[in-house]
Each structure stands twice: as structure tokens, then as C-alpha cells.
Amino acid sequence: ENLKSLNLTGNHLDGIEEFYKLKNLENLQQLILSDSKSNGSNPICVKNREYKIEISQILPKIEIIDG
């Protein structure tokens, strides 16, 4: 519950519905799905150009996505 940052790079996340599972993490401020330093990503980052907007709608308290 106190988790503020979550790195999900390389977890093969494919659909926006996966992010509804994170709604109970009320303190979550940062979400990393694609990391250029490690060349890691998730299929959703390639398939859905609007993924950041859609995740922000599901998790409105997130301040940083892939930043």
C-alpha cells in the first residue's frame, strides 16, 4: 500500500485491463513500463500509442509514466 514507484519493464503486459489491478495502490506515483536504459519494454507500449493517457485515466494519482 505504501508503494510509490513500480517498475514493470519486461513483464509482457499486453492489455490496458492489466492496470485495473493496481487501483488499490493509492500511493503509487510512478509507473515504468518502458526503460531505454535497459532496452526493456512491454507489448502495450508498442501496440497502443495512447497507453500513457489510458493508464492516467485508470490511475489518476500517477504523476510519472516512463519518466
PDB file of N, CA and C in Angstrom:
ATOM      1  N   GLU A   1       0.805  -1.198   0.000  1.00  0.00           N
ATOM      2  CA  GLU A   1       0.000   0.000   0.000  1.00  0.00           C
ATOM      3  C   GLU A   1       0.846   1.259   0.000  1.00  0.00           C
ATOM      4  N   ASN A   2       2.059   1.207   0.527  1.00  0.00           N
ATOM      5  CA  ASN A   2       2.912   2.376   0.572  1.00  0.00           C
ATOM      6  C   ASN A   2       3.803   2.497  -0.649  1.00  0.00           C
ATOM      7  N   LEU A   3       3.654   1.611  -1.600  1.00  0.00           N
ATOM      8  CA  LEU A   3       4.473   1.596  -2.799  1.00  0.00           C
ATOM      9  C   LEU A   3       4.272   2.886  -3.596  1.00  0.00           C
ATOM     10  N   LYS A   4       5.388   3.578  -3.904  1.00  0.00           N
ATOM     11  CA  LYS A   4       5.305   4.838  -4.645  1.00  0.00           C
ATOM     12  C   LYS A   4       5.795   4.708  -6.071  1.00  0.00           C
ATOM     13  N   SER A   5       6.672   3.754  -6.326  1.00  0.00           N
ATOM     14  CA  SER A   5       7.230   3.575  -7.666  1.00  0.00           C
ATOM     15  C   SER A   5       7.225   2.087  -8.007  1.00  0.00           C
ATOM     16  N   LEU A   6       6.837   1.782  -9.253  1.00  0.00           N
ATOM     17  CA  LEU A   6       6.754   0.391  -9.676  1.00  0.00           C
ATOM     18  C   LEU A   6       7.330   0.253 -11.078  1.00  0.00           C
ATOM     19  N   ASN A   7       8.335  -0.594 -11.206  1.00  0.00           N
ATOM     20  CA  ASN A   7       8.965  -0.856 -12.498  1.00  0.00           C
ATOM     21  C   ASN A   7       8.452  -2.195 -13.015  1.00  0.00           C
ATOM     22  N   LEU A   8       7.675  -2.151 -14.086  1.00  0.00           N
ATOM     23  CA  LEU A   8       7.107  -3.359 -14.683  1.00  0.00           C
ATOM     24  C   LEU A   8       7.724  -3.658 -16.049  1.00  0.00           C
ATOM     25  N   THR A   9       8.892  -3.102 -16.293  1.00  0.00           N
ATOM     26  CA  THR A   9       9.582  -3.321 -17.559  1.00  0.00           C
ATOM     27  C   THR A   9       9.807  -4.810 -17.789  1.00  0.00           C
ATOM     28  N   GLY A  10       9.506  -5.267 -18.991  1.00  0.00           N
ATOM     29  CA  GLY A  10       9.770  -6.656 -19.364  1.00  0.00           C
ATOM     30  C   GLY A  10       8.796  -7.672 -18.810  1.00  0.00           C
ATOM     31  N   ASN A  11       7.619  -7.235 -18.385  1.00  0.00           N
ATOM     32  CA  ASN A  11       6.640  -8.162 -17.813  1.00  0.00           C
ATOM     33  C   ASN A  11       5.591  -8.625 -18.809  1.00  0.00           C
ATOM     34  N   HIS A  12       5.768  -8.332 -20.065  1.00  0.00           N
ATOM     35  CA  HIS A  12       4.888  -8.802 -21.149  1.00  0.00           C
ATOM     36  C   HIS A  12       3.441  -8.343 -20.978  1.00  0.00           C
ATOM     37  N   LEU A  13       3.264  -7.124 -20.430  1.00  0.00           N
ATOM     38  CA  LEU A  13       1.918  -6.573 -20.278  1.00  0.00           C
ATOM     39  C   LEU A  13       1.385  -6.205 -21.655  1.00  0.00           C
ATOM     40  N   ASP A  14       0.226  -6.728 -21.969  1.00  0.00           N
ATOM     41  CA  ASP A  14      -0.296  -6.646 -23.328  1.00  0.00           C
ATOM     42  C   ASP A  14      -1.560  -5.802 -23.451  1.00  0.00           C
ATOM     43  N   GLY A  15      -2.336  -5.692 -22.373  1.00  0.00           N
ATOM     44  CA  GLY A  15      -3.612  -5.001 -22.459  1.00  0.00           C
ATOM     45  C   GLY A  15      -3.803  -3.990 -21.340  1.00  0.00           C
ATOM     46  N   ILE A  16      -4.576  -2.972 -21.628  1.00  0.00           N
ATOM     47  CA  ILE A  16      -4.828  -1.903 -20.669  1.00  0.00           C
ATOM     48  C   ILE A  16      -5.569  -2.415 -19.430  1.00  0.00           C
ATOM     49  N   GLU A  17      -6.314  -3.494 -19.581  1.00  0.00           N
ATOM     50  CA  GLU A  17      -7.080  -4.039 -18.449  1.00  0.00           C
ATOM     51  C   GLU A  17      -6.187  -4.492 -17.299  1.00  0.00           C
ATOM     52  N   GLU A  18      -4.930  -4.790 -17.576  1.00  0.00           N
ATOM     53  CA  GLU A  18      -3.988  -5.217 -16.531  1.00  0.00           C
ATOM     54  C   GLU A  18      -3.803  -4.143 -15.456  1.00  0.00           C
ATOM     55  N   PHE A  19      -3.980  -2.894 -15.806  1.00  0.00           N
ATOM     56  CA  PHE A  19      -3.679  -1.803 -14.885  1.00  0.00           C
ATOM     57  C   PHE A  19      -4.786  -1.537 -13.877  1.00  0.00           C
ATOM     58  N   TYR A  20      -5.953  -2.099 -14.102  1.00  0.00           N
ATOM     59  CA  TYR A  20      -7.018  -2.001 -13.097  1.00  0.00           C
ATOM     60  C   TYR A  20      -6.603  -2.724 -11.816  1.00  0.00           C
ATOM     61  N   LYS A  21      -5.731  -3.689 -11.924  1.00  0.00           N
ATOM     62  CA  LYS A  21      -5.256  -4.442 -10.755  1.00  0.00           C
ATOM     63  C   LYS A  21      -4.419  -3.584  -9.813  1.00  0.00           C
ATOM     64  N   LEU A  22      -3.964  -2.427 -10.284  1.00  0.00           N
ATOM     65  CA  LEU A  22      -3.112  -1.548  -9.479  1.00  0.00           C
ATOM     66  C   LEU A  22      -3.896  -0.443  -8.773  1.00  0.00           C
ATOM     67  N   LYS A  23      -5.198  -0.398  -8.962  1.00  0.00           N
ATOM     68  CA  LYS A  23      -6.017   0.683  -8.403  1.00  0.00           C
ATOM     69  C   LYS A  23      -5.937   0.778  -6.883  1.00  0.00           C
ATOM     70  N   ASN A  24      -5.689  -0.328  -6.203  1.00  0.00           N
ATOM     71  CA  ASN A  24      -5.634  -0.290  -4.737  1.00  0.00           C
ATOM     72  C   ASN A  24      -4.303   0.250  -4.210  1.00  0.00           C
ATOM     73  N   LEU A  25      -3.347   0.527  -5.094  1.00  0.00           N
ATOM     74  CA  LEU A  25      -2.072   1.117  -4.685  1.00  0.00           C
ATOM     75  C   LEU A  25      -2.222   2.636  -4.684  1.00  0.00           C
ATOM     76  N   GLU A  26      -2.823   3.148  -3.638  1.00  0.00           N
ATOM     77  CA  GLU A  26      -3.215   4.552  -3.583  1.00  0.00           C
ATOM     78  C   GLU A  26      -2.041   5.521  -3.535  1.00  0.00           C
ATOM     79  N   ASN A  27      -0.872   5.076  -3.118  1.00  0.00           N
ATOM     80  CA  ASN A  27       0.289   5.960  -3.032  1.00  0.00           C
ATOM     81  C   ASN A  27       1.189   5.875  -4.255  1.00  0.00           C
ATOM     82  N   LEU A  28       0.818   5.067  -5.230  1.00  0.00           N
ATOM     83  CA  LEU A  28       1.637   4.885  -6.418  1.00  0.00           C
ATOM     84  C   LEU A  28       1.702   6.182  -7.220  1.00  0.00           C
ATOM     85  N   GLN A  29       2.928   6.680  -7.447  1.00  0.00           N
ATOM     86  CA  GLN A  29       3.151   7.931  -8.160  1.00  0.00           C
ATOM     87  C   GLN A  29       3.889   7.736  -9.476  1.00  0.00           C
ATOM     88  N   GLN A  30       4.669   6.671  -9.577  1.00  0.00           N
ATOM     89  CA  GLN A  30       5.480   6.452 -10.775  1.00  0.00           C
ATOM     90  C   GLN A  30       5.319   5.018 -11.257  1.00  0.00           C
ATOM     91  N   LEU A  31       5.151   4.881 -12.575  1.00  0.00           N
ATOM     92  CA  LEU A  31       4.996   3.581 -13.203  1.00  0.00           C
ATOM     93  C   LEU A  31       5.931   3.510 -14.408  1.00  0.00           C
ATOM     94  N   ILE A  32       6.776   2.499 -14.438  1.00  0.00           N
ATOM     95  CA  ILE A  32       7.736   2.345 -15.530  1.00  0.00           C
ATOM     96  C   ILE A  32       7.390   1.078 -16.302  1.00  0.00           C
ATOM     97  N   LEU A  33       7.073   1.267 -17.564  1.00  0.00           N
ATOM     98  CA  LEU A  33       6.731   0.148 -18.446  1.00  0.00           C
ATOM     99  C   LEU A  33       7.749  -0.029 -19.557  1.00  0.00           C
ATOM    100  N   SER A  34       8.428   1.049 -19.880  1.00  0.00           N
ATOM    101  CA  SER A  34       9.419   1.035 -20.941  1.00  0.00           C
ATOM    102  C   SER A  34      10.646   1.790 -20.450  1.00  0.00           C
ATOM    103  N   ASP A  35      11.810   1.144 -20.514  1.00  0.00           N
ATOM    104  CA  ASP A  35      13.034   1.729 -19.987  1.00  0.00           C
ATOM    105  C   ASP A  35      14.127   1.680 -21.045  1.00  0.00           C
ATOM    106  N   SER A  36      14.503   2.831 -21.557  1.00  0.00           N
ATOM    107  CA  SER A  36      15.515   2.878 -22.618  1.00  0.00           C
ATOM    108  C   SER A  36      16.902   2.478 -22.117  1.00  0.00           C
ATOM    109  N   LYS A  37      17.168   2.629 -20.830  1.00  0.00           N
ATOM    110  CA  LYS A  37      18.476   2.254 -20.280  1.00  0.00           C
ATOM    111  C   LYS A  37      18.699   0.744 -20.334  1.00  0.00           C
ATOM    112  N   SER A  38      17.652  -0.008 -20.076  1.00  0.00           N
ATOM    113  CA  SER A  38      17.776  -1.468 -20.081  1.00  0.00           C
ATOM    114  C   SER A  38      17.217  -2.089 -21.354  1.00  0.00           C
ATOM    115  N   ASN A  39      16.762  -1.236 -22.272  1.00  0.00           N
ATOM    116  CA  ASN A  39      16.125  -1.695 -23.511  1.00  0.00           C
ATOM    117  C   ASN A  39      14.933  -2.606 -23.231  1.00  0.00           C
ATOM    118  N   GLY A  40      14.300  -2.412 -22.101  1.00  0.00           N
ATOM    119  CA  GLY A  40      13.137  -3.218 -21.746  1.00  0.00           C
ATOM    120  C   GLY A  40      11.851  -2.484 -22.067  1.00  0.00           C
ATOM    121  N   SER A  41      10.820  -3.248 -22.313  1.00  0.00           N
ATOM    122  CA  SER A  41       9.524  -2.662 -22.639  1.00  0.00           C
ATOM    123  C   SER A  41       8.435  -3.690 -22.372  1.00  0.00           C
ATOM    124  N   ASN A  42       7.232  -3.380 -22.816  1.00  0.00           N
ATOM    125  CA  ASN A  42       6.084  -4.266 -22.745  1.00  0.00           C
ATOM    126  C   ASN A  42       5.324  -4.146 -24.055  1.00  0.00           C
ATOM    127  N   PRO A  43       4.646  -5.198 -24.470  1.00  0.00           N
ATOM    128  CA  PRO A  43       3.906  -5.129 -25.736  1.00  0.00           C
ATOM    129  C   PRO A  43       2.923  -3.965 -25.821  1.00  0.00           C
ATOM    130  N   ILE A  44       2.312  -3.586 -24.707  1.00  0.00           N
ATOM    131  CA  ILE A  44       1.345  -2.487 -24.745  1.00  0.00           C
ATOM    132  C   ILE A  44       1.997  -1.183 -25.198  1.00  0.00           C
ATOM    133  N   CYS A  45       3.268  -0.995 -24.890  1.00  0.00           N
ATOM    134  CA  CYS A  45       3.977   0.237 -25.268  1.00  0.00           C
ATOM    135  C   CYS A  45       4.152   0.342 -26.778  1.00  0.00           C
ATOM    136  N   VAL A  46       4.204  -0.783 -27.445  1.00  0.00           N
ATOM    137  CA  VAL A  46       4.378  -0.814 -28.894  1.00  0.00           C
ATOM    138  C   VAL A  46       3.024  -0.805 -29.601  1.00  0.00           C
ATOM    139  N   LYS A  47       2.076  -1.552 -29.065  1.00  0.00           N
ATOM    140  CA  LYS A  47       0.780  -1.735 -29.718  1.00  0.00           C
ATOM    141  C   LYS A  47      -0.181  -0.572 -29.521  1.00  0.00           C
ATOM    142  N   ASN A  48      -0.037   0.163 -28.435  1.00  0.00           N
ATOM    143  CA  ASN A  48      -1.001   1.196 -28.082  1.00  0.00           C
ATOM    144  C   ASN A  48      -0.272   2.513 -27.804  1.00  0.00           C
ATOM    145  N   ARG A  49      -0.293   3.416 -28.759  1.00  0.00           N
ATOM    146  CA  ARG A  49       0.406   4.702 -28.601  1.00  0.00           C
ATOM    147  C   ARG A  49      -0.225   5.586 -27.531  1.00  0.00           C
ATOM    148  N   GLU A  50      -1.452   5.304 -27.161  1.00  0.00           N
ATOM    149  CA  GLU A  50      -2.178   6.098 -26.167  1.00  0.00           C
ATOM    150  C   GLU A  50      -2.110   5.481 -24.770  1.00  0.00           C
ATOM    151  N   TYR A  51      -1.208   4.521 -24.565  1.00  0.00           N
ATOM    152  CA  TYR A  51      -1.207   3.796 -23.292  1.00  0.00           C
ATOM    153  C   TYR A  51      -1.000   4.705 -22.086  1.00  0.00           C
ATOM    154  N   LYS A  52      -0.197   5.736 -22.216  1.00  0.00           N
ATOM    155  CA  LYS A  52       0.043   6.630 -21.075  1.00  0.00           C
ATOM    156  C   LYS A  52      -1.232   7.379 -20.685  1.00  0.00           C
ATOM    157  N   ILE A  53      -1.970   7.838 -21.671  1.00  0.00           N
ATOM    158  CA  ILE A  53      -3.228   8.543 -21.413  1.00  0.00           C
ATOM    159  C   ILE A  53      -4.239   7.594 -20.779  1.00  0.00           C
ATOM    160  N   GLU A  54      -4.344   6.394 -21.319  1.00  0.00           N
ATOM    161  CA  GLU A  54      -5.308   5.423 -20.803  1.00  0.00           C
ATOM    162  C   GLU A  54      -4.959   5.000 -19.376  1.00  0.00           C
ATOM    163  N   ILE A  55      -3.681   4.818 -19.101  1.00  0.00           N
ATOM    164  CA  ILE A  55      -3.269   4.456 -17.737  1.00  0.00           C
ATOM    165  C   ILE A  55      -3.562   5.608 -16.785  1.00  0.00           C
ATOM    166  N   SER A  56      -3.331   6.832 -17.221  1.00  0.00           N
ATOM    167  CA  SER A  56      -3.620   8.002 -16.381  1.00  0.00           C
ATOM    168  C   SER A  56      -5.105   8.095 -16.035  1.00  0.00           C
ATOM    169  N   GLN A  57      -5.960   7.655 -16.927  1.00  0.00           N
ATOM    170  CA  GLN A  57      -7.395   7.654 -16.657  1.00  0.00           C
ATOM    171  C   GLN A  57      -7.763   6.575 -15.647  1.00  0.00           C
ATOM    172  N   ILE A  58      -7.090   5.452 -15.707  1.00  0.00           N
ATOM    173  CA  ILE A  58      -7.353   4.357 -14.768  1.00  0.00           C
ATOM    174  C   ILE A  58      -6.736   4.657 -13.406  1.00  0.00           C
ATOM    175  N   LEU A  59      -5.529   5.230 -13.417  1.00  0.00           N
ATOM    176  CA  LEU A  59      -4.775   5.517 -12.191  1.00  0.00           C
ATOM    177  C   LEU A  59      -4.469   7.019 -12.133  1.00  0.00           C
ATOM    178  N   PRO A  60      -5.445   7.843 -11.773  1.00  0.00           N
ATOM    179  CA  PRO A  60      -5.269   9.293 -11.846  1.00  0.00           C
ATOM    180  C   PRO A  60      -4.208   9.875 -10.916  1.00  0.00           C
ATOM    181  N   LYS A  61      -3.790   9.154  -9.899  1.00  0.00           N
ATOM    182  CA  LYS A  61      -2.769   9.676  -8.977  1.00  0.00           C
ATOM    183  C   LYS A  61      -1.345   9.480  -9.504  1.00  0.00           C
ATOM    184  N   ILE A  62      -1.186   8.733 -10.574  1.00  0.00           N
ATOM    185  CA  ILE A  62       0.139   8.538 -11.159  1.00  0.00           C
ATOM    186  C   ILE A  62       0.626   9.865 -11.716  1.00  0.00           C
ATOM    187  N   GLU A  63       1.827  10.260 -11.327  1.00  0.00           N
ATOM    188  CA  GLU A  63       2.413  11.513 -11.790  1.00  0.00           C
ATOM    189  C   GLU A  63       3.390  11.287 -12.943  1.00  0.00           C
ATOM    190  N   ILE A  64       4.048  10.127 -12.943  1.00  0.00           N
ATOM    191  CA  ILE A  64       5.089   9.852 -13.935  1.00  0.00           C
ATOM    192  C   ILE A  64       4.867   8.464 -14.523  1.00  0.00           C
ATOM    193  N   ILE A  65       4.824   8.405 -15.852  1.00  0.00           N
ATOM    194  CA  ILE A  65       4.781   7.138 -16.562  1.00  0.00           C
ATOM    195  C   ILE A  65       5.975   7.115 -17.501  1.00  0.00           C
ATOM    196  N   ASP A  66       6.865   6.182 -17.297  1.00  0.00           N
ATOM    197  CA  ASP A  66       8.076   6.027 -18.107  1.00  0.00           C
ATOM    198  C   ASP A  66       8.969   7.264 -18.086  1.00  0.00           C
ATOM    199  N   GLY A  67       9.009   7.965 -16.979  1.00  0.00           N
ATOM    200  CA  GLY A  67       9.808   9.183 -16.945  1.00  0.00           C
ATOM    201  C   GLY A  67      11.040   9.101 -16.189  1.00  0.00           C
TER     202      GLY A  67
END
